[in-house]
Tab-separated table of C-alpha atoms in Angstrom:
chain	number	residue	atom	x	y	z
A	1	MET	CA	0.000	0.000	0.000
A	2	GLU	CA	1.441	3.366	-1.030
A	3	LEU	CA	1.917	6.097	1.529
A	4	GLN	CA	-0.279	9.133	0.899
A	5	TYR	CA	1.644	12.333	1.537
A	6	PRO	CA	-0.300	15.461	2.371
A	7	SER	CA	-0.553	17.989	-0.429
A	8	PHE	CA	1.448	21.202	-0.385
A	9	SER	CA	-1.728	23.259	0.168
A	10	VAL	CA	-2.630	21.214	3.259
A	11	LEU	CA	0.897	21.535	4.652
A	12	PHE	CA	0.938	25.243	3.926
A	13	THR	CA	-2.447	25.824	5.582
A	14	SER	CA	-1.475	23.709	8.599
A	15	SER	CA	1.811	25.574	8.977
A	16	LEU	CA	0.015	28.913	8.873
A	17	PHE	CA	-2.457	27.722	11.499
A	18	VAL	CA	0.344	26.582	13.824
A	19	LEU	CA	2.189	29.859	13.262
A	20	PHE	CA	-1.017	31.739	14.013
A	21	LEU	CA	-1.491	29.886	17.311
A	22	LEU	CA	2.139	30.421	18.335
A	23	GLN	CA	1.858	34.154	17.697
A	24	LEU	CA	-1.410	34.293	19.601
A	25	VAL	CA	0.133	32.594	22.626
A	26	LYS	CA	3.159	34.875	22.485
A	27	ARG	CA	1.053	38.025	22.256
A	28	SER	CA	-1.402	36.791	24.860
A	29	LYS	CA	1.428	36.349	27.360
A	30	ALA	CA	2.718	39.824	26.559
A	31	LYS	CA	-0.740	41.324	27.059
A	32	ASN	CA	-1.169	39.533	30.375
A	33	THR	CA	1.733	41.552	31.744
A	34	ASN	CA	0.138	44.773	30.532
A	35	LYS	CA	-3.618	44.337	31.016
A	36	TYR	CA	-6.006	47.206	31.337
A	37	SER	CA	-5.163	48.824	34.639
A	38	THR	CA	-8.820	48.916	35.575
A	39	SER	CA	-10.347	45.908	37.289
A	40	ASN	CA	-13.767	47.513	37.126
A	41	LEU	CA	-14.779	46.673	33.561
A	42	PRO	CA	-18.465	46.102	32.837
A	43	PRO	CA	-19.505	42.505	33.548
A	44	GLY	CA	-19.298	39.915	30.814
A	45	PRO	CA	-19.191	36.192	30.105
A	46	TRP	CA	-16.246	33.938	30.832
A	47	LYS	CA	-13.526	34.153	28.175
A	48	LEU	CA	-11.577	31.411	26.429
A	49	PRO	CA	-7.817	31.752	25.952
A	50	LEU	CA	-6.733	33.360	22.673
A	51	ILE	CA	-10.207	33.886	21.182
A	52	GLY	CA	-11.975	35.413	24.182
A	53	ASN	CA	-15.717	35.482	23.469
A	54	LEU	CA	-15.614	35.119	19.691
A	55	HIS	CA	-17.214	31.678	19.866
A	56	GLN	CA	-20.286	33.163	21.563
A	57	ILE	CA	-21.196	35.485	18.694
A	58	ALA	CA	-20.137	33.324	15.741
A	59	SER	CA	-22.915	30.737	16.041
A	60	SER	CA	-25.879	33.017	15.264
A	61	LEU	CA	-26.740	36.531	14.122
A	62	PRO	CA	-24.477	38.810	16.224
A	63	HIS	CA	-27.269	41.173	17.359
A	64	HIS	CA	-29.329	38.172	18.512
A	65	ALA	CA	-26.393	36.587	20.329
A	66	LEU	CA	-25.448	39.873	22.000
A	67	ARG	CA	-29.008	40.459	23.214
A	68	ASP	CA	-29.064	36.984	24.764
A	69	LEU	CA	-25.732	37.629	26.500
A	70	ALA	CA	-26.929	41.035	27.716
A	71	LYS	CA	-29.931	39.387	29.389
A	72	LYS	CA	-27.446	37.516	31.589
A	73	HIS	CA	-24.726	40.132	32.045
A	74	GLY	CA	-26.508	43.474	31.835
A	75	PRO	CA	-27.107	46.386	29.425
A	76	LEU	CA	-23.448	47.453	29.662
A	77	MET	CA	-21.343	44.380	28.960
A	78	SER	CA	-17.683	43.760	28.138
A	79	LEU	CA	-16.470	41.100	25.721
A	80	GLN	CA	-12.986	40.116	24.642
A	81	LEU	CA	-13.182	39.532	20.894
A	82	GLY	CA	-9.748	38.231	20.011
A	83	GLU	CA	-7.405	41.085	20.924
A	84	VAL	CA	-10.162	43.706	20.949
A	85	LEU	CA	-11.915	44.754	24.154
A	86	THR	CA	-15.509	45.478	23.149
A	87	VAL	CA	-18.202	47.105	25.284
A	88	VAL	CA	-21.770	46.295	24.209
A	89	VAL	CA	-24.650	48.687	24.968
A	90	SER	CA	-28.136	47.145	25.036
A	91	SER	CA	-30.426	49.660	26.752
A	92	ALA	CA	-31.717	53.154	25.998
A	93	GLU	CA	-30.254	54.479	29.254
A	94	MET	CA	-26.742	53.218	28.478
A	95	ALA	CA	-27.041	54.354	24.838
A	96	LYS	CA	-27.778	57.869	26.076
A	97	GLU	CA	-24.639	57.763	28.231
A	98	VAL	CA	-22.500	56.879	25.212
A	99	MET	CA	-24.155	59.020	22.535
A	100	LYS	CA	-25.122	62.089	24.567
A	101	THR	CA	-23.571	62.361	28.045
A	102	HIS	CA	-20.100	61.274	26.860
A	103	ASN	CA	-20.698	62.077	23.196
A	104	ILE	CA	-17.305	63.643	22.448
A	105	ILE	CA	-15.357	60.830	24.125
A	106	PHE	CA	-17.098	58.300	21.855
A	107	ALA	CA	-17.225	60.465	18.723
A	108	SER	CA	-14.577	58.582	16.708
A	109	ARG	CA	-14.679	55.264	14.874
A	110	PRO	CA	-12.190	52.402	15.066
A	111	HIS	CA	-10.146	51.849	11.917
A	112	SER	CA	-10.266	48.684	9.836
A	113	ILE	CA	-8.740	47.466	6.604
A	114	VAL	CA	-12.046	48.151	4.821
A	115	THR	CA	-12.166	51.803	5.879
A	116	ARG	CA	-8.486	52.313	5.074
A	117	ILE	CA	-8.657	50.909	1.553
A	118	VAL	CA	-12.211	51.515	0.314
A	119	SER	CA	-12.911	54.793	2.154
A	120	TYR	CA	-9.692	56.514	1.065
A	121	ASP	CA	-7.994	56.155	4.444
A	122	SER	CA	-11.202	56.869	6.373
A	123	THR	CA	-11.830	60.321	4.878
A	124	ASN	CA	-15.588	59.977	4.429
A	125	LEU	CA	-18.212	61.261	6.848
A	126	THR	CA	-18.916	57.835	8.330
A	127	PHE	CA	-15.391	56.850	9.348
A	128	ALA	CA	-13.328	60.050	9.512
A	129	PRO	CA	-11.894	60.615	13.020
A	130	TYR	CA	-13.669	63.249	15.084
A	131	GLY	CA	-11.852	66.557	14.599
A	132	PRO	CA	-11.692	69.690	12.379
A	133	TYR	CA	-11.854	67.767	9.074
A	134	TRP	CA	-14.877	65.736	10.160
A	135	ARG	CA	-16.679	68.814	11.512
A	136	GLN	CA	-16.202	70.706	8.241
A	137	LEU	CA	-17.330	67.693	6.219
A	138	ARG	CA	-20.434	67.312	8.374
A	139	LYS	CA	-21.213	71.000	7.862
A	140	ILE	CA	-21.016	70.539	4.084
A	141	CYS	CA	-23.345	67.555	4.286
A	142	THR	CA	-25.796	69.475	6.473
A	143	THR	CA	-25.911	72.659	4.396
A	144	GLU	CA	-25.191	71.347	0.900
A	145	LEU	CA	-25.525	67.640	0.217
A	146	LEU	CA	-28.360	66.566	2.485
A	147	SER	CA	-30.219	69.770	3.232
A	148	HIS	CA	-33.999	69.535	3.206
A	149	GLN	CA	-34.114	71.680	0.072
A	150	ARG	CA	-31.680	69.438	-1.834
A	151	VAL	CA	-33.492	66.264	-0.767
A	152	LEU	CA	-36.723	67.783	-2.093
A	153	SER	CA	-34.957	68.666	-5.345
A	154	PHE	CA	-34.526	64.957	-6.027
A	155	GLN	CA	-38.258	64.230	-5.889
A	156	THR	CA	-38.543	64.073	-9.685
A	157	ILE	CA	-35.870	61.389	-9.719
A	158	ARG	CA	-37.640	59.471	-6.951
A	159	HIS	CA	-40.973	59.725	-8.752
A	160	GLU	CA	-39.531	58.537	-12.077
A	161	GLU	CA	-37.756	55.591	-10.472
A	162	ALA	CA	-40.835	54.609	-8.429
A	163	SER	CA	-42.909	54.637	-11.625
A	164	LYS	CA	-40.269	52.540	-13.345
A	165	LEU	CA	-40.362	50.100	-10.409
A	166	VAL	CA	-44.152	49.727	-10.706
A	167	ARG	CA	-43.917	49.127	-14.467
A	168	SER	CA	-41.212	46.526	-13.910
A	169	ILE	CA	-43.396	44.648	-11.423
A	170	ALA	CA	-46.395	44.919	-13.771
A	171	LEU	CA	-44.427	43.297	-16.588
A	172	ASP	CA	-43.902	40.262	-14.338
A	173	ALA	CA	-47.604	39.926	-13.528
A	174	GLY	CA	-48.557	36.274	-13.150
A	175	SER	CA	-44.963	35.233	-12.466
A	176	PRO	CA	-42.891	35.105	-9.273
A	177	VAL	CA	-41.342	38.520	-8.566
A	178	ASN	CA	-38.022	39.010	-6.797
A	179	LEU	CA	-39.131	42.194	-5.057
A	180	THR	CA	-35.926	42.433	-3.023
A	181	GLN	CA	-33.788	42.596	-6.148
A	182	LYS	CA	-36.054	45.171	-7.777
A	183	LEU	CA	-36.086	47.373	-4.660
A	184	TYR	CA	-32.299	47.316	-4.360
A	185	SER	CA	-31.822	48.126	-8.048
A	186	SER	CA	-34.262	51.028	-7.785
A	187	ALA	CA	-32.607	52.424	-4.643
A	188	PHE	CA	-29.150	52.371	-6.229
A	189	GLU	CA	-30.549	53.972	-9.385
A	190	ILE	CA	-31.940	56.913	-7.397
A	191	THR	CA	-28.691	57.451	-5.500
A	192	SER	CA	-26.690	57.201	-8.717
A	193	ARG	CA	-28.788	59.861	-10.448
A	194	ALA	CA	-28.684	62.127	-7.390
A	195	ALA	CA	-24.896	61.812	-7.188
A	196	PHE	CA	-23.935	62.004	-10.870
A	197	GLY	CA	-26.948	63.690	-12.462
A	198	GLU	CA	-27.638	61.053	-15.097
A	199	ARG	CA	-27.013	57.487	-16.097
A	200	PHE	CA	-23.440	56.807	-17.145
A	201	LYS	CA	-21.603	54.156	-19.101
A	202	ASP	CA	-20.220	52.177	-16.161
A	203	GLN	CA	-23.230	52.606	-13.871
A	204	GLU	CA	-24.102	48.907	-13.564
A	205	ALA	CA	-20.462	48.020	-12.902
A	206	PHE	CA	-20.202	50.754	-10.262
A	207	ILE	CA	-23.371	49.627	-8.482
A	208	SER	CA	-22.065	46.051	-8.488
A	209	ILE	CA	-18.789	47.243	-6.951
A	210	VAL	CA	-20.584	49.153	-4.185
A	211	LYS	CA	-22.685	46.079	-3.380
A	212	GLU	CA	-19.568	43.907	-3.164
A	213	ALA	CA	-17.831	46.438	-0.913
A	214	LEU	CA	-20.859	46.485	1.408
A	215	LYS	CA	-20.869	42.696	1.493
A	216	LEU	CA	-17.188	42.536	2.461
A	217	ALA	CA	-17.558	45.338	5.007
A	218	GLY	CA	-20.445	43.573	6.721
A	219	GLY	CA	-18.890	40.121	6.682
A	220	PHE	CA	-17.171	38.299	9.536
A	221	ASN	CA	-13.425	38.776	9.175
A	222	VAL	CA	-11.352	37.130	11.895
A	223	ALA	CA	-8.339	39.306	11.058
A	224	ASP	CA	-10.205	42.390	12.328
A	225	PHE	CA	-10.129	40.902	15.814
A	226	TYR	CA	-6.334	40.536	15.753
A	227	PRO	CA	-5.117	43.972	14.610
A	228	SER	CA	-1.524	43.259	15.629
A	229	MET	CA	-1.345	40.512	12.978
A	230	GLU	CA	-1.827	42.550	9.827
A	231	TRP	CA	-0.566	39.669	7.694
A	232	LEU	CA	-3.820	37.757	8.264
A	233	HIS	CA	-5.533	40.050	5.747
A	234	ASN	CA	-3.147	38.762	3.089
A	235	VAL	CA	-3.735	35.121	3.994
A	236	ASN	CA	-7.529	35.283	3.778
A	237	GLY	CA	-7.435	37.267	0.532
A	238	LEU	CA	-9.425	40.218	1.876
A	239	ARG	CA	-6.761	42.819	1.136
A	240	SER	CA	-6.468	41.852	-2.535
A	241	LYS	CA	-10.273	41.835	-2.945
A	242	LEU	CA	-10.598	45.277	-1.368
A	243	GLU	CA	-7.752	46.714	-3.434
A	244	LYS	CA	-9.348	45.416	-6.635
A	245	ILE	CA	-12.717	46.932	-5.662
A	246	HIS	CA	-11.091	50.233	-4.739
A	247	GLU	CA	-9.125	50.391	-7.994
A	248	GLU	CA	-12.221	49.889	-10.150
A	249	ALA	CA	-14.429	52.248	-8.106
A	250	ASP	CA	-11.692	54.887	-8.187
A	251	ARG	CA	-11.405	54.580	-11.967
A	252	ILE	CA	-15.145	55.006	-12.556
A	253	MET	CA	-15.549	57.885	-10.109
A	254	GLY	CA	-12.461	59.546	-11.565
A	255	ILE	CA	-14.104	59.604	-14.994
A	256	MET	CA	-17.326	61.066	-13.603
A	257	VAL	CA	-15.589	63.732	-11.505
A	258	ASN	CA	-13.408	64.779	-14.453
A	259	GLU	CA	-16.481	65.097	-16.682
A	260	HIS	CA	-18.093	67.358	-14.088
A	261	LYS	CA	-14.914	69.461	-13.825
A	262	MET	CA	-14.747	69.868	-17.614
A	263	HIS	CA	-18.411	70.833	-17.756
A	264	LYS	CA	-17.833	73.434	-15.048
A	265	ALA	CA	-14.711	74.804	-16.776
A	266	SER	CA	-16.635	75.199	-20.048
A	267	GLY	CA	-18.924	77.702	-18.337
A	268	LYS	CA	-22.036	75.686	-19.090
A	269	GLY	CA	-24.117	75.695	-15.946
A	270	ARG	CA	-26.387	72.804	-15.041
A	271	GLU	CA	-30.062	73.365	-14.452
A	272	ASP	CA	-29.846	71.260	-11.281
A	273	ASP	CA	-26.545	70.636	-9.526
A	274	ASP	CA	-25.961	67.050	-8.478
A	275	LEU	CA	-23.925	65.926	-5.466
A	276	VAL	CA	-20.618	65.883	-7.358
A	277	ASP	CA	-21.206	69.498	-8.451
A	278	ALA	CA	-21.898	70.467	-4.839
A	279	LEU	CA	-18.695	68.817	-3.611
A	280	LEU	CA	-16.544	70.337	-6.365
A	281	LYS	CA	-17.370	73.787	-4.974
A	282	TYR	CA	-14.993	72.903	-2.134
A	283	HIS	CA	-12.166	71.673	-4.360
A	284	GLU	CA	-9.001	73.774	-4.765
A	285	ARG	CA	-10.197	76.661	-2.622
A	286	GLY	CA	-8.003	79.364	-1.112
A	287	PRO	CA	-5.365	78.600	1.551
A	288	ASN	CA	-7.553	79.979	4.333
A	289	GLU	CA	-10.651	78.050	3.290
A	290	PHE	CA	-11.614	74.430	3.867
A	291	SER	CA	-10.833	72.430	0.742
A	292	LEU	CA	-11.579	68.895	-0.425
A	293	THR	CA	-9.213	66.796	-2.513
A	294	ILE	CA	-10.558	64.682	-5.362
A	295	ASN	CA	-10.048	61.589	-3.197
A	296	ASN	CA	-12.074	63.218	-0.401
A	297	ILE	CA	-14.894	63.811	-2.884
A	298	LYS	CA	-14.781	60.195	-4.041
A	299	ALA	CA	-14.872	58.990	-0.428
A	300	VAL	CA	-18.002	61.046	0.290
A	301	ILE	CA	-19.766	59.818	-2.861
A	302	LEU	CA	-19.110	56.191	-1.891
A	303	ASP	CA	-20.360	56.978	1.602
A	304	ILE	CA	-23.652	58.336	0.293
A	305	PHE	CA	-24.101	55.313	-1.969
A	306	ALA	CA	-23.657	52.942	0.957
A	307	ALA	CA	-25.815	54.853	3.451
A	308	GLY	CA	-28.477	56.050	1.033
A	309	SER	CA	-29.102	52.941	-1.059
A	310	ASP	CA	-28.506	49.608	0.611
A	311	THR	CA	-30.321	50.347	3.846
A	312	THR	CA	-33.165	52.173	2.083
A	313	ALA	CA	-33.987	49.118	0.012
A	314	GLY	CA	-33.643	46.922	3.083
A	315	THR	CA	-36.150	49.015	5.028
A	316	VAL	CA	-38.762	48.905	2.259
A	317	ASP	CA	-38.125	45.186	1.814
A	318	TRP	CA	-38.849	44.574	5.510
A	319	ALA	CA	-41.911	46.835	5.403
A	320	MET	CA	-43.366	44.859	2.496
A	321	SER	CA	-42.542	41.584	4.237
A	322	GLU	CA	-44.330	42.646	7.428
A	323	MET	CA	-47.370	43.925	5.518
A	324	MET	CA	-47.639	40.654	3.603
A	325	LYS	CA	-47.548	38.766	6.909
A	326	ASN	CA	-50.228	41.094	8.309
A	327	PRO	CA	-53.136	41.396	5.816
A	328	ARG	CA	-54.931	43.872	8.105
A	329	ILE	CA	-51.971	46.270	7.944
A	330	MET	CA	-51.573	45.789	4.189
A	331	LYS	CA	-55.252	46.529	3.526
A	332	LYS	CA	-55.173	49.623	5.720
A	333	ALA	CA	-52.093	50.964	3.889
A	334	GLN	CA	-53.614	50.191	0.477
A	335	ASP	CA	-56.916	51.859	1.351
A	336	GLU	CA	-55.082	54.987	2.490
A	337	VAL	CA	-53.034	55.216	-0.722
A	338	ARG	CA	-56.151	54.743	-2.853
A	339	HIS	CA	-58.005	57.410	-0.889
A	340	VAL	CA	-55.205	60.000	-1.084
A	341	PHE	CA	-54.362	59.435	-4.750
A	342	ASP	CA	-57.816	58.554	-6.072
A	343	GLY	CA	-58.257	60.194	-9.455
A	344	LYS	CA	-54.773	61.720	-9.512
A	345	GLY	CA	-53.367	59.117	-11.870
A	346	ASN	CA	-49.793	59.247	-10.628
A	347	ILE	CA	-48.378	58.389	-7.237
A	348	ASP	CA	-45.999	61.236	-6.416
A	349	GLU	CA	-44.793	63.087	-3.315
A	350	THR	CA	-47.466	65.788	-3.244
A	351	GLY	CA	-49.608	63.779	-0.844
A	352	LEU	CA	-46.758	62.634	1.380
A	353	GLU	CA	-48.057	64.307	4.532
A	354	GLU	CA	-51.507	62.793	4.048
A	355	LEU	CA	-50.256	59.208	4.239
A	356	LYS	CA	-50.396	59.057	8.023
A	357	TYR	CA	-50.755	55.307	8.345
A	358	LEU	CA	-48.023	54.416	5.860
A	359	ASN	CA	-45.701	56.703	7.810
A	360	LEU	CA	-46.549	54.667	10.921
A	361	VAL	CA	-45.661	51.498	9.000
A	362	ILE	CA	-42.257	52.940	8.064
A	363	LYS	CA	-41.589	54.034	11.661
A	364	GLU	CA	-42.540	50.623	13.023
A	365	THR	CA	-40.337	48.938	10.411
A	366	LEU	CA	-37.383	51.036	11.553
A	367	ARG	CA	-38.048	49.952	15.156
A	368	PHE	CA	-38.565	46.285	14.360
A	369	HIS	CA	-35.856	45.979	11.692
A	370	PRO	CA	-33.337	48.839	12.099
A	371	PRO	CA	-31.207	49.297	8.943
A	372	VAL	CA	-28.019	48.552	10.912
A	373	PRO	CA	-28.945	46.304	13.881
A	374	LEU	CA	-25.561	46.911	15.517
A	375	LEU	CA	-24.781	50.592	15.020
A	376	LEU	CA	-21.371	51.292	13.529
A	377	PRO	CA	-18.816	50.911	16.331
A	378	ARG	CA	-17.273	53.795	18.229
A	379	VAL	CA	-13.953	53.959	19.999
A	380	CYS	CA	-13.386	55.354	23.477
A	381	GLY	CA	-11.152	58.419	23.143
A	382	GLU	CA	-10.194	58.559	26.808
A	383	ARG	CA	-10.883	56.573	29.920
A	384	CYS	CA	-14.328	57.304	31.353
A	385	GLU	CA	-16.918	55.947	33.769
A	386	ILE	CA	-20.421	54.793	32.852
A	387	ASN	CA	-22.913	53.387	35.337
A	388	GLY	CA	-20.127	52.852	37.867
A	389	TYR	CA	-17.919	50.917	35.432
A	390	GLU	CA	-14.725	52.083	33.751
A	391	ILE	CA	-14.388	52.104	29.977
A	392	PRO	CA	-10.685	52.031	29.000
A	393	GLU	CA	-9.219	54.253	26.322
A	394	LYS	CA	-9.299	52.629	22.850
A	395	ALA	CA	-12.026	50.159	23.825
A	396	LYS	CA	-14.503	49.516	21.007
A	397	VAL	CA	-18.132	50.340	21.845
A	398	VAL	CA	-21.091	48.798	20.005
A	399	VAL	CA	-24.739	49.835	20.479
A	400	ASN	CA	-27.315	47.107	19.817
A	401	ALA	CA	-30.115	49.207	18.288
A	402	TRP	CA	-32.040	46.049	17.394
A	403	ALA	CA	-32.144	44.916	21.036
A	404	ILE	CA	-33.177	48.384	22.257
A	405	GLY	CA	-35.986	48.516	19.687
A	406	ARG	CA	-37.350	45.231	21.053
A	407	ASP	CA	-36.819	45.923	24.752
A	408	PRO	CA	-40.036	44.878	26.579
A	409	ASN	CA	-39.269	47.459	29.273
A	410	LEU	CA	-39.611	50.199	26.649
A	411	TRP	CA	-42.188	48.845	24.224
A	412	ASP	CA	-45.531	47.112	24.827
A	413	ASP	CA	-45.753	43.800	22.972
A	414	ALA	CA	-42.236	44.497	21.689
A	415	GLU	CA	-41.991	41.385	19.492
A	416	SER	CA	-45.110	42.241	17.485
A	417	PHE	CA	-45.315	44.513	14.432
A	418	ILE	CA	-47.863	47.180	15.424
A	419	PRO	CA	-47.703	50.474	13.460
A	420	GLU	CA	-50.465	51.946	15.639
A	421	ARG	CA	-48.057	52.166	18.582
A	422	PHE	CA	-46.763	55.411	17.027
A	423	LEU	CA	-50.203	57.052	16.873
A	424	ASP	CA	-50.108	60.333	18.824
A	425	SER	CA	-46.480	59.567	19.715
A	426	THR	CA	-43.772	62.236	19.726
A	427	ILE	CA	-41.024	59.646	19.213
A	428	GLU	CA	-38.913	60.408	16.125
A	429	TYR	CA	-35.880	58.850	14.431
A	430	LYS	CA	-33.639	61.945	14.680
A	431	GLY	CA	-31.665	60.749	17.696
A	432	ASN	CA	-33.494	62.499	20.536
A	433	ASN	CA	-35.338	59.391	21.740
A	434	PHE	CA	-32.817	56.769	22.777
A	435	GLU	CA	-35.379	53.983	22.835
A	436	TYR	CA	-35.674	54.516	19.069
A	437	ILE	CA	-32.332	54.979	17.305
A	438	PRO	CA	-32.524	53.330	13.846
A	439	PHE	CA	-30.023	55.897	12.511
A	440	GLY	CA	-27.998	56.300	15.701
A	441	ALA	CA	-27.767	59.522	17.700
A	442	GLY	CA	-25.395	62.287	18.690
A	443	ARG	CA	-22.589	63.621	16.545
A	444	ARG	CA	-22.271	60.388	14.539
A	445	ILE	CA	-25.937	60.032	13.617
A	446	CYS	CA	-26.429	58.712	10.080
A	447	MET	CA	-27.351	61.900	8.220
A	448	PRO	CA	-28.199	60.244	4.879
A	449	GLY	CA	-30.515	58.058	6.926
A	450	TYR	CA	-32.839	60.497	8.594
A	451	GLU	CA	-32.698	63.126	5.817
A	452	PHE	CA	-32.793	61.035	2.648
A	453	ARG	CA	-34.076	57.563	3.463
A	454	PRO	CA	-37.620	58.123	4.803
A	455	CYS	CA	-38.649	60.012	1.634
A	456	LYS	CA	-37.434	57.179	-0.571
A	457	CYS	CA	-38.963	54.565	1.722
A	458	GLN	CA	-42.395	56.131	1.636
A	459	ILE	CA	-42.660	56.585	-2.118
A	460	ARG	CA	-41.493	53.009	-2.697
A	461	ALA	CA	-43.815	51.546	-0.102
A	462	ARG	CA	-46.708	53.478	-1.625
A	463	ALA	CA	-45.795	52.345	-5.108
A	464	THR	CA	-45.543	48.691	-4.157
A	465	SER	CA	-48.382	48.400	-1.639
A	466	VAL	CA	-51.148	48.957	-4.192
A	467	PRO	CA	-52.025	45.914	-6.352
A	468	LEU	CA	-51.406	46.472	-10.056
């Protein structure tokens, strides 16, 4: 009988695994001699050597697993995820401490390989460190990109794309319809037209790239939990994937930005400025004025695509799913749309304020299925105390918005989808009510979310809730 020797790939993988374990042990011993000086961390589950609590969140959806752990260990809980100390917030009271009381301390984001490569070294609004650059960028977004007036200026685009969505569904009458796919395509189409002004040659390729970047950013990457071992990103292939995505996205956006610059230089004004036009106003300004580089502009455009498209489609998708599971709610929403738009022919945004019940459906969807169940993480800028516990500098802090939205101490019948709960309620999604934070709160609230997304959600839900 011939001996079977292991293949080179098996030997190589095994050697890497052994090397990985040896480095973990070595670094773990070094860290044990230099642990956080505080012994008063928030409570948390027992940790395994090397991996800490990673095994406790890898077996199910992270926001579900973290809620279950919080039931045992409290609304302010510490976990050791590989090398990263992570504090998990699971109550409105603790969320207020992080996002309001100690807002400045927790105003920055942790860095990752995704933000470094795809977001042009974290120079977009979402991941830029808290400081002068971020404050100026936020001001531009508030007054220029996402002002109420500019959002309203895109209503023609939203109306045209909603009509196109309805026609697309009508063409499939009598056949199974992949509504999720159609909603996502429509959401990206709106954002693309708002950003660039019109369809462009590489639009489908660009949308595909953004989707892939979002998929990689939201995936489980073990290397992120061992930041001292940068080489792990090369082993798992993530770095090369991200670099390829960045290269192609940069090429396409470069073409679009250059076309806008040439149009501007020719002296031909546009009837309606798009988002690239608005950002170019801040390019190459005087030495005493805030200026954006071309890479900064590209980073912001990618940011708006991610925040304004993917989660918008997801929210409408969940709203339709819940209405289909609840015929009473669906009928009530349909009757309202028919009543408001009876005889008008087109479903547009003129009757937006009259759709009271559909607005309740959207608000309940954002409670029940927040766009980002675990809000984007924050990093502790300096040691502070919350609820009698010490949060060390550089600790990562994650707020479980999904758990807070389903907290039975805050919501009656929290696990049921009941739009009527918001009748005569003053609760809004702008970050002032910490029991309801689908877009976050404080300085790092998701601006494209609460300014841009509800408008798009409502017109889509209206368009798709009426039988064709």
